[in-house]
PDB file of C-alpha atoms and ligand atoms in Angstrom:
ATOM      1  CA  MET A  26      12.684   5.917  37.579  1.00 98.00           C
ATOM      2  CA  LYS A  27       9.118   4.732  37.016  1.00 98.00           C
ATOM      3  CA  PHE A  28       7.436   2.630  39.728  1.00 98.00           C
ATOM      4  CA  PHE A  29       5.075  -0.157  38.628  1.00 98.00           C
ATOM      5  CA  LEU A  30       3.109  -2.367  41.019  1.00 98.00           C
ATOM      6  CA  ASP A  31       3.384  -6.109  40.370  1.00 98.00           C
ATOM      7  CA  THR A  32      -0.045  -7.439  41.293  1.00 98.00           C
ATOM      8  CA  ALA A  33      -3.632  -8.123  40.206  1.00 98.00           C
ATOM      9  CA  ASP A  34      -5.033  -7.254  43.625  1.00 98.00           C
ATOM     10  CA  ILE A  35      -7.438  -4.352  43.129  1.00 98.00           C
ATOM     11  CA  LYS A  36      -7.189  -3.172  46.745  1.00 98.00           C
ATOM     12  CA  GLU A  37      -3.399  -2.962  46.476  1.00 98.00           C
ATOM     13  CA  VAL A  38      -3.655  -1.104  43.147  1.00 98.00           C
ATOM     14  CA  LYS A  39      -6.145   1.415  44.565  1.00 98.00           C
ATOM     15  CA  GLU A  40      -4.029   2.069  47.673  1.00 98.00           C
ATOM     16  CA  ALA A  41      -0.781   2.414  45.727  1.00 98.00           C
ATOM     17  CA  ALA A  42      -2.485   4.671  43.156  1.00 98.00           C
ATOM     18  CA  SER A  43      -3.706   6.936  45.973  1.00 98.00           C
ATOM     19  CA  TRP A  44      -0.070   7.745  46.857  1.00 97.00           C
ATOM     20  CA  GLY A  45       0.281   9.670  43.581  1.00 97.00           C
ATOM     21  CA  ILE A  46       3.620   8.095  42.602  1.00 97.00           C
ATOM     22  CA  LEU A  47       2.442   4.921  40.823  1.00 98.00           C
ATOM     23  CA  ASP A  48       3.321   4.875  37.118  1.00 98.00           C
ATOM     24  CA  GLY A  49       1.902   1.511  36.012  1.00 98.00           C
ATOM     25  CA  VAL A  50       1.001  -2.090  36.881  1.00 98.00           C
ATOM     26  CA  THR A  51       2.356  -5.449  35.736  1.00 98.00           C
ATOM     27  CA  THR A  52       0.300  -8.622  35.958  1.00 98.00           C
ATOM     28  CA  ASN A  53       1.139 -12.209  35.055  1.00 98.00           C
ATOM     29  CA  PRO A  54      -0.896 -15.443  34.922  1.00 98.00           C
ATOM     30  CA  SER A  55      -0.006 -16.269  38.541  1.00 98.00           C
ATOM     31  CA  HIS A  56      -1.277 -12.873  39.766  1.00 98.00           C
ATOM     32  CA  ILE A  57      -4.474 -13.242  37.715  1.00 98.00           C
ATOM     33  CA  ALA A  58      -5.090 -16.722  39.144  1.00 98.00           C
ATOM     34  CA  LYS A  59      -4.576 -15.362  42.664  1.00 98.00           C
ATOM     35  CA  SER A  60      -7.151 -12.619  42.046  1.00 97.00           C
ATOM     36  CA  GLY A  61      -9.878 -15.226  41.455  1.00 97.00           C
ATOM     37  CA  LYS A  62     -11.350 -12.961  38.753  1.00 97.00           C
ATOM     38  CA  HIS A  63     -11.806 -13.272  35.009  1.00 98.00           C
ATOM     39  CA  PHE A  64      -8.712 -12.074  33.154  1.00 98.00           C
ATOM     40  CA  LYS A  65     -10.419  -9.304  31.143  1.00 98.00           C
ATOM     41  CA  ASP A  66     -12.406  -8.075  34.145  1.00 98.00           C
ATOM     42  CA  VAL A  67      -9.401  -7.611  36.415  1.00 98.00           C
ATOM     43  CA  VAL A  68      -7.129  -6.145  33.723  1.00 98.00           C
ATOM     44  CA  CYS A  69      -9.800  -3.627  32.661  1.00 98.00           C
ATOM     45  CA  GLU A  70     -10.530  -2.761  36.305  1.00 98.00           C
ATOM     46  CA  ILE A  71      -6.829  -2.023  36.874  1.00 98.00           C
ATOM     47  CA  ALA A  72      -6.573  -0.084  33.597  1.00 98.00           C
ATOM     48  CA  ALA A  73      -9.458   2.119  34.740  1.00 98.00           C
ATOM     49  CA  ILE A  74      -7.700   2.908  38.035  1.00 98.00           C
ATOM     50  CA  VAL A  75      -4.156   3.515  36.708  1.00 98.00           C
ATOM     51  CA  PRO A  76      -3.741   5.530  33.476  1.00 97.00           C
ATOM     52  CA  GLY A  77      -0.161   4.283  33.063  1.00 97.00           C
ATOM     53  CA  PRO A  78       0.967   1.100  31.263  1.00 98.00           C
ATOM     54  CA  ILE A  79      -0.855  -2.075  32.399  1.00 98.00           C
ATOM     55  CA  SER A  80       0.858  -5.325  31.370  1.00 98.00           C
ATOM     56  CA  ALA A  81      -1.432  -8.213  30.346  1.00 98.00           C
ATOM     57  CA  GLU A  82       0.397 -11.471  29.527  1.00 98.00           C
ATOM     58  CA  VAL A  83      -0.366 -13.798  26.634  1.00 98.00           C
ATOM     59  CA  THR A  84      -0.604 -17.522  27.408  1.00 98.00           C
ATOM     60  CA  ALA A  85      -0.209 -18.835  23.867  1.00 98.00           C
ATOM     61  CA  THR A  86       3.307 -20.041  23.013  1.00 98.00           C
ATOM     62  CA  ASP A  87       3.070 -19.970  19.222  1.00 98.00           C
ATOM     63  CA  VAL A  88       3.355 -16.815  17.121  1.00 98.00           C
ATOM     64  CA  ASP A  89      -0.163 -16.884  15.692  1.00 98.00           C
ATOM     65  CA  GLY A  90      -1.729 -17.585  19.064  1.00 98.00           C
ATOM     66  CA  MET A  91       0.303 -14.810  20.706  1.00 98.00           C
ATOM     67  CA  LEU A  92      -0.675 -12.321  17.990  1.00 98.00           C
ATOM     68  CA  GLU A  93      -4.352 -13.254  18.285  1.00 98.00           C
ATOM     69  CA  GLN A  94      -4.312 -12.742  22.056  1.00 98.00           C
ATOM     70  CA  ALA A  95      -2.220  -9.571  21.741  1.00 98.00           C
ATOM     71  CA  HIS A  96      -4.699  -7.981  19.334  1.00 98.00           C
ATOM     72  CA  GLU A  97      -7.591  -8.946  21.615  1.00 98.00           C
ATOM     73  CA  TYR A  98      -5.952  -7.588  24.790  1.00 98.00           C
ATOM     74  CA  ALA A  99      -4.649  -4.408  23.152  1.00 98.00           C
ATOM     75  CA  ALA A 100      -8.249  -3.535  22.210  1.00 98.00           C
ATOM     76  CA  TRP A 101      -9.229  -3.451  25.894  1.00 98.00           C
ATOM     77  CA  GLY A 102      -7.593  -0.079  26.401  1.00 97.00           C
ATOM     78  CA  SER A 103      -4.970   2.349  25.135  1.00 97.00           C
ATOM     79  CA  ASN A 104      -2.779   1.754  28.200  1.00 98.00           C
ATOM     80  CA  ILE A 105      -2.680  -2.028  27.836  1.00 98.00           C
ATOM     81  CA  VAL A 106       0.838  -3.373  27.189  1.00 98.00           C
ATOM     82  CA  ILE A 107       1.201  -6.946  25.912  1.00 98.00           C
ATOM     83  CA  LYS A 108       3.462  -9.138  28.017  1.00 98.00           C
ATOM     84  CA  ILE A 109       5.244 -11.809  25.972  1.00 98.00           C
ATOM     85  CA  PRO A 110       7.641 -14.524  27.197  1.00 98.00           C
ATOM     86  CA  LEU A 111      11.200 -14.386  25.872  1.00 98.00           C
ATOM     87  CA  ILE A 112      11.065 -17.452  23.637  1.00 98.00           C
ATOM     88  CA  LEU A 113      11.740 -17.578  19.879  1.00 98.00           C
ATOM     89  CA  ASP A 114       8.061 -17.366  18.911  1.00 98.00           C
ATOM     90  CA  GLY A 115       7.723 -14.558  21.421  1.00 98.00           C
ATOM     91  CA  LEU A 116      10.455 -12.562  19.696  1.00 98.00           C
ATOM     92  CA  LYS A 117       8.764 -13.110  16.323  1.00 98.00           C
ATOM     93  CA  ALA A 118       5.477 -11.870  17.790  1.00 98.00           C
ATOM     94  CA  VAL A 119       7.189  -8.843  19.384  1.00 98.00           C
ATOM     95  CA  LYS A 120       8.722  -7.903  16.032  1.00 98.00           C
ATOM     96  CA  LYS A 121       5.301  -7.977  14.346  1.00 98.00           C
ATOM     97  CA  LEU A 122       3.539  -6.124  17.178  1.00 98.00           C
ATOM     98  CA  SER A 123       6.296  -3.502  17.244  1.00 98.00           C
ATOM     99  CA  GLU A 124       5.713  -2.879  13.524  1.00 98.00           C
ATOM    100  CA  GLU A 125       2.000  -2.481  14.274  1.00 98.00           C
ATOM    101  CA  GLY A 126       2.671   0.033  17.046  1.00 98.00           C
ATOM    102  CA  ILE A 127       1.408  -2.271  19.817  1.00 98.00           C
ATOM    103  CA  LYS A 128       3.475  -1.899  23.006  1.00 98.00           C
ATOM    104  CA  THR A 129       5.120  -5.009  24.428  1.00 98.00           C
ATOM    105  CA  ASN A 130       6.760  -6.052  27.679  1.00 98.00           C
ATOM    106  CA  VAL A 131       9.093  -9.012  27.098  1.00 98.00           C
ATOM    107  CA  THR A 132       9.073 -11.094  30.268  1.00 98.00           C
ATOM    108  CA  LEU A 133      10.965 -14.024  31.816  1.00 98.00           C
ATOM    109  CA  CYS A 134      14.281 -12.497  30.779  1.00 98.00           C
ATOM    110  CA  PHE A 135      17.334 -13.882  32.626  1.00 98.00           C
ATOM    111  CA  SER A 136      20.335 -12.746  30.587  1.00 98.00           C
ATOM    112  CA  SER A 137      21.637  -9.649  28.849  1.00 98.00           C
ATOM    113  CA  THR A 138      21.936 -11.558  25.581  1.00 98.00           C
ATOM    114  CA  GLN A 139      18.220 -12.359  25.770  1.00 98.00           C
ATOM    115  CA  ALA A 140      17.584  -8.665  26.428  1.00 98.00           C
ATOM    116  CA  LEU A 141      19.655  -7.752  23.357  1.00 98.00           C
ATOM    117  CA  LEU A 142      17.387  -9.909  21.202  1.00 98.00           C
ATOM    118  CA  ALA A 143      14.277  -8.259  22.700  1.00 98.00           C
ATOM    119  CA  ALA A 144      15.618  -4.797  21.885  1.00 98.00           C
ATOM    120  CA  LYS A 145      16.401  -5.841  18.317  1.00 98.00           C
ATOM    121  CA  ALA A 146      12.821  -7.160  18.008  1.00 98.00           C
ATOM    122  CA  GLY A 147      11.524  -3.738  19.077  1.00 98.00           C
ATOM    123  CA  ALA A 148      10.269  -4.508  22.582  1.00 98.00           C
ATOM    124  CA  THR A 149       8.887  -1.511  24.475  1.00 98.00           C
ATOM    125  CA  TYR A 150       9.969  -2.969  27.833  1.00 99.00           C
ATOM    126  CA  ILE A 151      12.289  -5.815  28.872  1.00 99.00           C
ATOM    127  CA  SER A 152      11.640  -7.527  32.222  1.00 98.00           C
ATOM    128  CA  PRO A 153      14.722  -9.223  33.697  1.00 98.00           C
ATOM    129  CA  PHE A 154      13.747 -11.199  36.842  1.00 98.00           C
ATOM    130  CA  VAL A 155      16.406 -10.198  39.364  1.00 98.00           C
ATOM    131  CA  GLY A 156      14.868 -12.002  42.360  1.00 98.00           C
ATOM    132  CA  ARG A 157      14.726 -15.349  40.599  1.00 98.00           C
ATOM    133  CA  LEU A 158      18.349 -14.986  39.464  1.00 98.00           C
ATOM    134  CA  ASP A 159      19.325 -14.253  43.077  1.00 98.00           C
ATOM    135  CA  ASP A 160      17.371 -17.368  44.093  1.00 98.00           C
ATOM    136  CA  ILE A 161      19.796 -19.582  42.122  1.00 98.00           C
ATOM    137  CA  GLY A 162      22.894 -17.820  43.403  1.00 98.00           C
ATOM    138  CA  THR A 163      23.592 -15.506  40.493  1.00 97.00           C
ATOM    139  CA  GLU A 164      23.507 -11.749  41.013  1.00 97.00           C
ATOM    140  CA  GLY A 165      20.368 -10.525  39.272  1.00 98.00           C
ATOM    141  CA  MET A 166      21.387  -6.876  39.407  1.00 98.00           C
ATOM    142  CA  GLU A 167      24.525  -7.633  37.383  1.00 98.00           C
ATOM    143  CA  VAL A 168      22.226  -8.514  34.479  1.00 98.00           C
ATOM    144  CA  ILE A 169      20.534  -5.111  34.815  1.00 98.00           C
ATOM    145  CA  ARG A 170      23.929  -3.417  34.699  1.00 98.00           C
ATOM    146  CA  GLU A 171      24.940  -5.411  31.619  1.00 98.00           C
ATOM    147  CA  ILE A 172      21.682  -4.595  29.815  1.00 98.00           C
ATOM    148  CA  ARG A 173      22.026  -0.899  30.648  1.00 98.00           C
ATOM    149  CA  ALA A 174      25.532  -0.846  29.168  1.00 98.00           C
ATOM    150  CA  ILE A 175      24.487  -2.744  26.034  1.00 98.00           C
ATOM    151  CA  TYR A 176      21.361  -0.638  25.427  1.00 98.00           C
ATOM    152  CA  ASP A 177      23.319   2.581  25.912  1.00 98.00           C
ATOM    153  CA  ASN A 178      26.064   1.395  23.516  1.00 98.00           C
ATOM    154  CA  TYR A 179      23.533   1.078  20.700  1.00 98.00           C
ATOM    155  CA  ASP A 180      20.938   3.651  21.836  1.00 98.00           C
ATOM    156  CA  TYR A 181      18.149   1.048  22.001  1.00 98.00           C
ATOM    157  CA  SER A 182      14.821   2.596  23.038  1.00 98.00           C
ATOM    158  CA  THR A 183      13.646  -0.529  24.865  1.00 98.00           C
ATOM    159  CA  GLN A 184      13.038   0.380  28.518  1.00 98.00           C
ATOM    160  CA  ILE A 185      14.604  -1.778  31.223  1.00 99.00           C
ATOM    161  CA  LEU A 186      11.788  -2.874  33.577  1.00 98.00           C
ATOM    162  CA  THR A 187      13.479  -4.536  36.554  1.00 98.00           C
ATOM    163  CA  ALA A 188      11.116  -7.283  37.716  1.00 98.00           C
ATOM    164  CA  SER A 189      11.019  -9.858  40.493  1.00 98.00           C
ATOM    165  CA  ALA A 190      12.222  -7.032  42.742  1.00 97.00           C
ATOM    166  CA  ARG A 191      11.544  -8.142  46.278  1.00 95.00           C
ATOM    167  CA  SER A 192      13.233  -5.653  48.611  1.00 97.00           C
ATOM    168  CA  PRO A 193      14.068  -1.936  48.957  1.00 97.00           C
ATOM    169  CA  LEU A 194      17.665  -2.935  48.142  1.00 97.00           C
ATOM    170  CA  HIS A 195      16.518  -4.219  44.740  1.00 98.00           C
ATOM    171  CA  ILE A 196      14.794  -0.866  44.143  1.00 98.00           C
ATOM    172  CA  ARG A 197      17.889   1.064  45.228  1.00 98.00           C
ATOM    173  CA  ASP A 198      20.266  -1.006  43.151  1.00 98.00           C
ATOM    174  CA  ALA A 199      17.999  -0.903  40.091  1.00 98.00           C
ATOM    175  CA  ALA A 200      17.923   2.906  40.351  1.00 98.00           C
ATOM    176  CA  ILE A 201      21.721   3.070  40.689  1.00 98.00           C
ATOM    177  CA  ALA A 202      22.077   0.736  37.695  1.00 98.00           C
ATOM    178  CA  GLY A 203      19.901   3.053  35.602  1.00 98.00           C
ATOM    179  CA  SER A 204      16.823   0.857  35.204  1.00 98.00           C
ATOM    180  CA  ASP A 205      14.014   2.836  33.542  1.00 98.00           C
ATOM    181  CA  VAL A 206      11.286   1.110  35.527  1.00 98.00           C
ATOM    182  CA  VAL A 207      11.013  -1.210  38.501  1.00 98.00           C
ATOM    183  CA  THR A 208       7.977  -3.348  39.245  1.00 98.00           C
ATOM    184  CA  MET A 209       7.468  -4.547  42.798  1.00 98.00           C
ATOM    185  CA  PRO A 210       4.997  -6.277  45.101  1.00 98.00           C
ATOM    186  CA  PHE A 211       2.810  -4.020  47.269  1.00 98.00           C
ATOM    187  CA  GLU A 212       4.701  -5.188  50.358  1.00 97.00           C
ATOM    188  CA  THR A 213       7.965  -3.834  48.931  1.00 97.00           C
ATOM    189  CA  PHE A 214       6.225  -0.607  47.904  1.00 96.00           C
ATOM    190  CA  THR A 215       5.174  -0.020  51.514  1.00 95.00           C
ATOM    191  CA  LYS A 216       8.637  -0.859  52.875  1.00 96.00           C
ATOM    192  CA  LEU A 217      10.200   1.966  50.821  1.00 96.00           C
ATOM    193  CA  VAL A 218       8.506   4.588  52.981  1.00 95.00           C
ATOM    194  CA  LYS A 219       9.363   3.243  56.409  1.00 93.00           C
ATOM    195  CA  HIS A 220      12.489   4.093  58.386  1.00 94.00           C
ATOM    196  CA  PRO A 221      12.650   3.701  62.173  1.00 94.00           C
ATOM    197  CA  LEU A 222      14.742   6.855  62.592  1.00 97.00           C
ATOM    198  CA  THR A 223      12.050   8.882  60.815  1.00 97.00           C
ATOM    199  CA  ASP A 224       9.425   7.586  63.221  1.00 97.00           C
ATOM    200  CA  ILE A 225      11.679   8.190  66.242  1.00 98.00           C
ATOM    201  CA  GLY A 226      12.589  11.689  65.045  1.00 98.00           C
ATOM    202  CA  LEU A 227       8.978  12.686  64.357  1.00 98.00           C
ATOM    203  CA  ALA A 228       7.849  11.431  67.759  1.00 98.00           C
ATOM    204  CA  LYS A 229      10.589  13.511  69.424  1.00 98.00           C
ATOM    205  CA  PHE A 230       9.648  16.636  67.441  1.00 98.00           C
ATOM    206  CA  LEU A 231       5.986  16.302  68.390  1.00 98.00           C
ATOM    207  CA  GLU A 232       6.863  15.593  72.028  1.00 98.00           C
ATOM    208  CA  ASP A 233       9.092  18.680  72.176  1.00 98.00           C
ATOM    209  CA  TRP A 234       6.443  20.775  70.428  1.00 97.00           C
ATOM    210  CA  LYS A 235       4.176  20.240  73.405  1.00 96.00           C
ATOM    211  CA  LYS A 236       6.635  22.373  75.455  1.00 97.00           C
ATOM    212  CA  VAL A 237       6.370  25.343  73.096  1.00 96.00           C
ATOM    213  CA  PRO A 238       4.121  28.139  74.472  1.00 95.00           C
ATOM    214  CA  GLN A 239       1.200  28.316  72.102  1.00 88.00           C
ATOM    215  CA  ASP A 240       0.316  31.844  70.868  1.00 83.00           C
ATOM    216  CA  LYS A 241      -2.575  33.362  72.770  1.00 77.00           C
ATOM    217  CA  GLN A 242      -5.558  33.849  70.501  1.00 67.00           C
ATOM    218  CA  PRO A 243      -6.406  37.687  70.194  1.00 68.00           C
ATOM    219  CA  GLU A 244      -9.377  38.834  72.251  1.00 65.00           C
ATOM    220  CA  SER A 245     -11.086  40.109  69.105  1.00 63.00           C
ATOM    221  CA  GLY A 246     -10.280  39.293  65.516  1.00 56.00           C
ATOM    222  CA  PRO A 247      -6.734  39.725  64.122  1.00 54.00           C
ATOM    223  CA  THR A 248      -5.429  43.295  64.321  1.00 55.00           C
ATOM    224  CA  VAL A 249      -4.804  44.770  60.878  1.00 51.00           C
ATOM    225  CA  LYS A 250      -2.055  47.490  60.952  1.00 49.00           C
TER     226      LYS A 250
HETATM  227  O1  G3P N 518       6.343  -9.795  36.910  1.00 56.42           O
HETATM  228  C1  G3P N 518       7.272 -10.777  37.291  1.00 56.42           C
HETATM  229  C2  G3P N 518       7.198 -11.005  38.766  1.00 56.42           C
HETATM  230  O2  G3P N 518       5.853 -11.177  39.157  1.00 56.42           O
HETATM  231  C3  G3P N 518       7.997 -12.197  39.227  1.00 56.42           C
HETATM  232  O3  G3P N 518       8.228 -12.013  40.588  1.00 56.42           O
HETATM  233  O4  G3P N 518       8.838 -12.713  42.902  1.00 56.42           O
HETATM  234  O5  G3P N 518       7.536 -14.281  41.379  1.00 56.42           O
HETATM  235  O6  G3P N 518       9.947 -13.787  40.921  1.00 56.42           O
HETATM  236  P1  G3P N 518       8.647 -13.258  41.485  1.00 56.42           P
END
């Protein structure tokens, strides 16, 4: 499963990239606003740090406006993926961009039927927001399972990009459900590593190691037989 970081915070991107297991980054207008930077500057800075797919979201809501922004953003780098909201004009834009070979990430998806439309339009990625579905009392991960079944039934190439993932349980369940990608906040990324029993066990090992007689160093250099 690919791991994407869901942020526009350069420090978080650099730290996560240093782990060697980061496959891409997703941004959205809220993340860009939080960064306090110009859109192109922060997207290009991220794209220079992470060679994987970097999602940059259009803000137009009409087809022509979306296509104009998509063509502009796609020219910023070969790893730029165009994020497009799952509305009717968005689907029309995705269809056109797919025919042009421009990669898209269809966002703000909340149902498997919406995801079916995105696949038919040729989306590269589909981003169902599991956390926001959970927020209103519906099980977000059930939508991931439904999409996986539907995509597998018809061999759609669109990749499921589980988004709005807010806990290690979301990551676990997305992996079990067969999501191709999960995008998560940096805080969740860091939580995946930690387990108290690992820390306790390591401390015990190191404490016990202190009792092991350490090999005496040879008087002269190592003896070669
Ligand atoms: O990329 C979508 C993601 O940023 C939404 O996450 O936690 O705001 O629902 P959240």
